[in-house]
JSON list of C-alpha atoms in Angstrom, two decimals:
[
{"chain": "A", "resi": 524, "resn": "MET", "atom": "CA", "xyz": [-32.34, -13.29, 23.66]},
{"chain": "A", "resi": 525, "resn": "ASN", "atom": "CA", "xyz": [-30.00, -14.98, 25.86]},
{"chain": "A", "resi": 526, "resn": "VAL", "atom": "CA", "xyz": [-29.10, -17.59, 22.92]},
{"chain": "A", "resi": 527, "resn": "LYS", "atom": "CA", "xyz": [-28.23, -14.67, 20.69]},
{"chain": "A", "resi": 528, "resn": "LEU", "atom": "CA", "xyz": [-25.78, -13.32, 23.20]},
{"chain": "A", "resi": 529, "resn": "GLY", "atom": "CA", "xyz": [-24.24, -16.79, 23.56]},
{"chain": "A", "resi": 530, "resn": "VAL", "atom": "CA", "xyz": [-23.81, -16.95, 19.78]},
{"chain": "A", "resi": 531, "resn": "LYS", "atom": "CA", "xyz": [-22.21, -13.47, 19.66]},
{"chain": "A", "resi": 532, "resn": "LYS", "atom": "CA", "xyz": [-19.93, -14.41, 22.49]},
{"chain": "A", "resi": 533, "resn": "LYS", "atom": "CA", "xyz": [-18.75, -17.61, 20.62]},
{"chain": "A", "resi": 534, "resn": "LYS", "atom": "CA", "xyz": [-18.25, -15.64, 17.36]},
{"chain": "A", "resi": 535, "resn": "ARG", "atom": "CA", "xyz": [-16.24, -13.09, 19.22]},
{"chain": "A", "resi": 536, "resn": "ILE", "atom": "CA", "xyz": [-14.07, -15.57, 20.98]},
{"chain": "A", "resi": 537, "resn": "LEU", "atom": "CA", "xyz": [-13.62, -17.44, 17.65]},
{"chain": "A", "resi": 538, "resn": "GLU", "atom": "CA", "xyz": [-12.47, -14.21, 16.10]},
{"chain": "A", "resi": 539, "resn": "TYR", "atom": "CA", "xyz": [-9.94, -13.60, 18.90]},
{"chain": "A", "resi": 540, "resn": "ILE", "atom": "CA", "xyz": [-8.54, -17.05, 18.42]},
{"chain": "A", "resi": 541, "resn": "LYS", "atom": "CA", "xyz": [-8.17, -16.36, 14.68]},
{"chain": "A", "resi": 542, "resn": "TRP", "atom": "CA", "xyz": [-6.39, -13.25, 15.17]},
{"chain": "A", "resi": 543, "resn": "PHE", "atom": "CA", "xyz": [-4.25, -14.69, 17.82]},
{"chain": "A", "resi": 544, "resn": "SER", "atom": "CA", "xyz": [-3.43, -17.49, 15.41]},
{"chain": "A", "resi": 545, "resn": "ILE", "atom": "CA", "xyz": [-2.54, -14.99, 12.58]},
{"chain": "A", "resi": 546, "resn": "PHE", "atom": "CA", "xyz": [-0.02, -13.03, 14.97]},
{"chain": "A", "resi": 547, "resn": "LEU", "atom": "CA", "xyz": [1.38, -16.43, 16.20]},
{"chain": "A", "resi": 548, "resn": "LEU", "atom": "CA", "xyz": [2.07, -17.44, 12.72]},
{"chain": "A", "resi": 549, "resn": "ILE", "atom": "CA", "xyz": [3.72, -14.07, 11.86]},
{"chain": "A", "resi": 550, "resn": "PHE", "atom": "CA", "xyz": [5.75, -14.45, 14.98]},
{"chain": "A", "resi": 551, "resn": "PHE", "atom": "CA", "xyz": [6.96, -17.97, 14.19]},
{"chain": "A", "resi": 552, "resn": "LEU", "atom": "CA", "xyz": [7.80, -16.81, 10.41]},
{"chain": "A", "resi": 553, "resn": "ILE", "atom": "CA", "xyz": [9.88, -13.96, 11.87]},
{"chain": "A", "resi": 554, "resn": "ILE", "atom": "CA", "xyz": [11.58, -16.12, 14.40]},
{"chain": "A", "resi": 555, "resn": "GLU", "atom": "CA", "xyz": [12.19, -18.91, 11.56]},
{"chain": "A", "resi": 556, "resn": "ASN", "atom": "CA", "xyz": [13.88, -16.35, 9.24]},
{"chain": "A", "resi": 557, "resn": "TYR", "atom": "CA", "xyz": [15.93, -15.05, 11.98]},
{"chain": "A", "resi": 558, "resn": "PHE", "atom": "CA", "xyz": [17.32, -18.12, 13.71]},
{"chain": "A", "resi": 559, "resn": "PHE", "atom": "CA", "xyz": [17.19, -20.71, 10.89]},
{"chain": "A", "resi": 560, "resn": "ASN", "atom": "CA", "xyz": [18.87, -18.74, 8.04]},
{"chain": "A", "resi": 561, "resn": "VAL", "atom": "CA", "xyz": [21.58, -21.30, 7.89]},
{"chain": "A", "resi": 562, "resn": "HIS", "atom": "CA", "xyz": [19.14, -23.82, 6.39]},
{"chain": "A", "resi": 563, "resn": "ILE", "atom": "CA", "xyz": [18.57, -24.65, 2.74]},
{"chain": "A", "resi": 564, "resn": "TRP", "atom": "CA", "xyz": [17.01, -21.76, 1.05]},
{"chain": "A", "resi": 565, "resn": "TYR", "atom": "CA", "xyz": [14.14, -23.73, -0.71]},
{"chain": "A", "resi": 566, "resn": "VAL", "atom": "CA", "xyz": [13.14, -25.17, 2.62]},
{"chain": "A", "resi": 567, "resn": "ARG", "atom": "CA", "xyz": [12.76, -21.83, 3.93]},
{"chain": "A", "resi": 568, "resn": "ILE", "atom": "CA", "xyz": [10.89, -20.44, 0.90]},
{"chain": "A", "resi": 569, "resn": "LEU", "atom": "CA", "xyz": [8.55, -23.44, 1.21]},
{"chain": "A", "resi": 570, "resn": "PHE", "atom": "CA", "xyz": [8.03, -22.82, 4.75]},
{"chain": "A", "resi": 571, "resn": "LEU", "atom": "CA", "xyz": [7.42, -19.01, 3.72]},
{"chain": "A", "resi": 572, "resn": "LEU", "atom": "CA", "xyz": [4.94, -19.93, 1.07]},
{"chain": "A", "resi": 573, "resn": "PHE", "atom": "CA", "xyz": [3.03, -22.37, 3.38]},
{"chain": "A", "resi": 574, "resn": "THR", "atom": "CA", "xyz": [2.89, -19.69, 6.05]},
{"chain": "A", "resi": 575, "resn": "ILE", "atom": "CA", "xyz": [1.67, -17.08, 3.74]},
{"chain": "A", "resi": 576, "resn": "PHE", "atom": "CA", "xyz": [-1.05, -19.57, 2.49]},
{"chain": "A", "resi": 577, "resn": "MET", "atom": "CA", "xyz": [-2.01, -20.34, 5.99]},
{"chain": "A", "resi": 578, "resn": "LEU", "atom": "CA", "xyz": [-2.10, -16.52, 6.99]},
{"chain": "A", "resi": 579, "resn": "SER", "atom": "CA", "xyz": [-4.41, -15.81, 3.93]},
{"chain": "A", "resi": 580, "resn": "LEU", "atom": "CA", "xyz": [-6.80, -18.65, 4.82]},
{"chain": "A", "resi": 581, "resn": "LEU", "atom": "CA", "xyz": [-6.89, -17.49, 8.31]},
{"chain": "A", "resi": 582, "resn": "PHE", "atom": "CA", "xyz": [-7.49, -13.87, 7.46]},
{"chain": "A", "resi": 583, "resn": "ILE", "atom": "CA", "xyz": [-10.37, -14.76, 4.90]},
{"chain": "A", "resi": 584, "resn": "CYS", "atom": "CA", "xyz": [-12.08, -16.57, 7.72]},
{"chain": "A", "resi": 585, "resn": "THR", "atom": "CA", "xyz": [-12.09, -13.45, 9.92]},
{"chain": "A", "resi": 586, "resn": "ASP", "atom": "CA", "xyz": [-14.92, -10.80, 9.60]},
{"chain": "A", "resi": 587, "resn": "LYS", "atom": "CA", "xyz": [-12.44, -8.20, 8.52]},
{"chain": "A", "resi": 588, "resn": "GLY", "atom": "CA", "xyz": [-11.09, -10.51, 5.89]},
{"chain": "A", "resi": 589, "resn": "LYS", "atom": "CA", "xyz": [-14.48, -11.16, 4.50]},
{"chain": "A", "resi": 590, "resn": "ARG", "atom": "CA", "xyz": [-15.21, -7.41, 4.38]},
{"chain": "A", "resi": 591, "resn": "ALA", "atom": "CA", "xyz": [-11.89, -6.74, 2.66]},
{"chain": "A", "resi": 592, "resn": "ILE", "atom": "CA", "xyz": [-12.69, -9.52, 0.04]},
{"chain": "A", "resi": 593, "resn": "SER", "atom": "CA", "xyz": [-16.13, -7.91, -0.40]},
{"chain": "A", "resi": 594, "resn": "PHE", "atom": "CA", "xyz": [-14.46, -4.46, -0.79]},
{"chain": "A", "resi": 595, "resn": "PHE", "atom": "CA", "xyz": [-12.05, -5.93, -3.51]},
{"chain": "A", "resi": 596, "resn": "TYR", "atom": "CA", "xyz": [-14.97, -7.63, -5.32]},
{"chain": "A", "resi": 597, "resn": "GLU", "atom": "CA", "xyz": [-17.01, -4.17, -5.40]},
{"chain": "A", "resi": 598, "resn": "SER", "atom": "CA", "xyz": [-14.17, -2.33, -6.35]},
{"chain": "A", "resi": 599, "resn": "LYS", "atom": "CA", "xyz": [-13.71, -4.72, -9.39]},
{"chain": "A", "resi": 600, "resn": "LEU", "atom": "CA", "xyz": [-17.26, -4.24, -10.31]},
{"chain": "A", "resi": 601, "resn": "GLU", "atom": "CA", "xyz": [-16.91, -0.36, -10.04]},
{"chain": "A", "resi": 602, "resn": "MET", "atom": "CA", "xyz": [-13.83, -0.48, -12.42]},
{"chain": "A", "resi": 603, "resn": "TYR", "atom": "CA", "xyz": [-16.21, -1.66, -15.22]},
{"chain": "A", "resi": 604, "resn": "LYS", "atom": "CA", "xyz": [-18.42, 1.22, -14.59]},
{"chain": "A", "resi": 605, "resn": "VAL", "atom": "CA", "xyz": [-15.80, 3.77, -15.05]},
{"chain": "A", "resi": 606, "resn": "VAL", "atom": "CA", "xyz": [-15.98, 5.55, -18.38]},
{"chain": "A", "resi": 607, "resn": "TRP", "atom": "CA", "xyz": [-12.35, 5.63, -19.49]},
{"chain": "A", "resi": 608, "resn": "PRO", "atom": "CA", "xyz": [-10.94, 8.53, -21.51]},
{"chain": "A", "resi": 609, "resn": "THR", "atom": "CA", "xyz": [-10.08, 7.84, -25.12]},
{"chain": "A", "resi": 610, "resn": "LEU", "atom": "CA", "xyz": [-6.49, 7.86, -26.52]},
{"chain": "A", "resi": 611, "resn": "LYS", "atom": "CA", "xyz": [-6.94, 11.37, -28.00]},
{"chain": "A", "resi": 612, "resn": "LYS", "atom": "CA", "xyz": [-8.14, 12.85, -24.74]},
{"chain": "A", "resi": 613, "resn": "THR", "atom": "CA", "xyz": [-5.16, 11.17, -22.72]},
{"chain": "A", "resi": 614, "resn": "PHE", "atom": "CA", "xyz": [-2.57, 12.36, -25.24]},
{"chain": "A", "resi": 615, "resn": "TYR", "atom": "CA", "xyz": [-3.90, 15.97, -25.06]},
{"chain": "A", "resi": 616, "resn": "THR", "atom": "CA", "xyz": [-4.06, 15.91, -21.27]},
{"chain": "A", "resi": 617, "resn": "THR", "atom": "CA", "xyz": [-0.66, 14.67, -21.16]},
{"chain": "A", "resi": 618, "resn": "LEU", "atom": "CA", "xyz": [0.58, 17.26, -23.64]},
{"chain": "A", "resi": 619, "resn": "ILE", "atom": "CA", "xyz": [-1.03, 19.96, -21.53]},
{"chain": "A", "resi": 620, "resn": "VAL", "atom": "CA", "xyz": [0.68, 18.60, -18.39]},
{"chain": "A", "resi": 621, "resn": "LEU", "atom": "CA", "xyz": [4.02, 18.64, -20.08]},
{"chain": "A", "resi": 622, "resn": "VAL", "atom": "CA", "xyz": [3.78, 22.01, -21.62]},
{"chain": "A", "resi": 623, "resn": "VAL", "atom": "CA", "xyz": [2.63, 23.60, -18.26]},
{"chain": "A", "resi": 624, "resn": "THR", "atom": "CA", "xyz": [5.41, 21.74, -16.50]},
{"chain": "A", "resi": 625, "resn": "LEU", "atom": "CA", "xyz": [7.89, 23.12, -18.94]},
{"chain": "A", "resi": 626, "resn": "LEU", "atom": "CA", "xyz": [6.53, 26.59, -18.58]},
{"chain": "A", "resi": 627, "resn": "LEU", "atom": "CA", "xyz": [6.74, 26.37, -14.66]},
{"chain": "A", "resi": 628, "resn": "SER", "atom": "CA", "xyz": [10.24, 25.16, -14.86]},
{"chain": "A", "resi": 629, "resn": "LEU", "atom": "CA", "xyz": [11.30, 27.98, -17.02]},
{"chain": "A", "resi": 630, "resn": "ILE", "atom": "CA", "xyz": [9.66, 30.56, -14.71]},
{"chain": "A", "resi": 631, "resn": "LEU", "atom": "CA", "xyz": [11.46, 28.97, -11.74]},
{"chain": "A", "resi": 632, "resn": "TRP", "atom": "CA", "xyz": [14.77, 28.84, -13.53]},
{"chain": "A", "resi": 633, "resn": "CYS", "atom": "CA", "xyz": [14.61, 32.48, -14.27]},
{"chain": "A", "resi": 634, "resn": "LEU", "atom": "CA", "xyz": [13.41, 33.39, -10.72]},
{"chain": "A", "resi": 635, "resn": "ASP", "atom": "CA", "xyz": [16.32, 31.35, -9.38]},
{"chain": "A", "resi": 636, "resn": "THR", "atom": "CA", "xyz": [18.77, 33.05, -11.81]},
{"chain": "A", "resi": 637, "resn": "ILE", "atom": "CA", "xyz": [17.68, 36.48, -10.78]},
{"chain": "A", "resi": 638, "resn": "PHE", "atom": "CA", "xyz": [17.77, 35.68, -6.92]},
{"chain": "A", "resi": 639, "resn": "ILE", "atom": "CA", "xyz": [21.23, 34.23, -7.56]},
{"chain": "A", "resi": 640, "resn": "TYR", "atom": "CA", "xyz": [22.25, 37.36, -9.30]},
{"chain": "A", "resi": 641, "resn": "PHE", "atom": "CA", "xyz": [20.94, 39.56, -6.41]},
{"chain": "A", "resi": 642, "resn": "VAL", "atom": "CA", "xyz": [22.59, 37.56, -3.67]},
{"chain": "A", "resi": 643, "resn": "SER", "atom": "CA", "xyz": [25.97, 37.51, -5.47]},
{"chain": "A", "resi": 644, "resn": "PHE", "atom": "CA", "xyz": [25.67, 41.19, -6.07]},
{"chain": "A", "resi": 645, "resn": "PHE", "atom": "CA", "xyz": [24.93, 42.07, -2.42]},
{"chain": "A", "resi": 646, "resn": "THR", "atom": "CA", "xyz": [27.67, 39.50, -1.18]},
{"chain": "A", "resi": 647, "resn": "ARG", "atom": "CA", "xyz": [30.52, 41.34, -3.40]},
{"chain": "A", "resi": 648, "resn": "LEU", "atom": "CA", "xyz": [29.59, 44.70, -1.82]},
{"chain": "A", "resi": 649, "resn": "ARG", "atom": "CA", "xyz": [32.16, 46.12, 0.62]},
{"chain": "A", "resi": 650, "resn": "PHE", "atom": "CA", "xyz": [31.13, 48.88, 2.98]}
]
């Protein structure tokens, strides 16, 4: 029992170190872009790419990173299970959306015209 607690504590400390390293790299990246903007652009881009690569590796090693990768993998598997509509269904659905949008825009245009007419009528009245 005591050994399991020690292992869990080591894992938690290791997670904290990984996340601290991630935030430290992000901090250094911001500082580098702010203070060293006069350096050659391709050196800055190489440093940016290297930092993003290191951040990705560190994130993948964390528990949340492993869960995120697992989530993306499962999402990809679910994409294969989806029954996608045929071209005909997609066309008709798009056509219905366009017709309804056109009708609603005409209704709103008519209402707007009527309201403008009433407002202009009432503002012209002199008591």
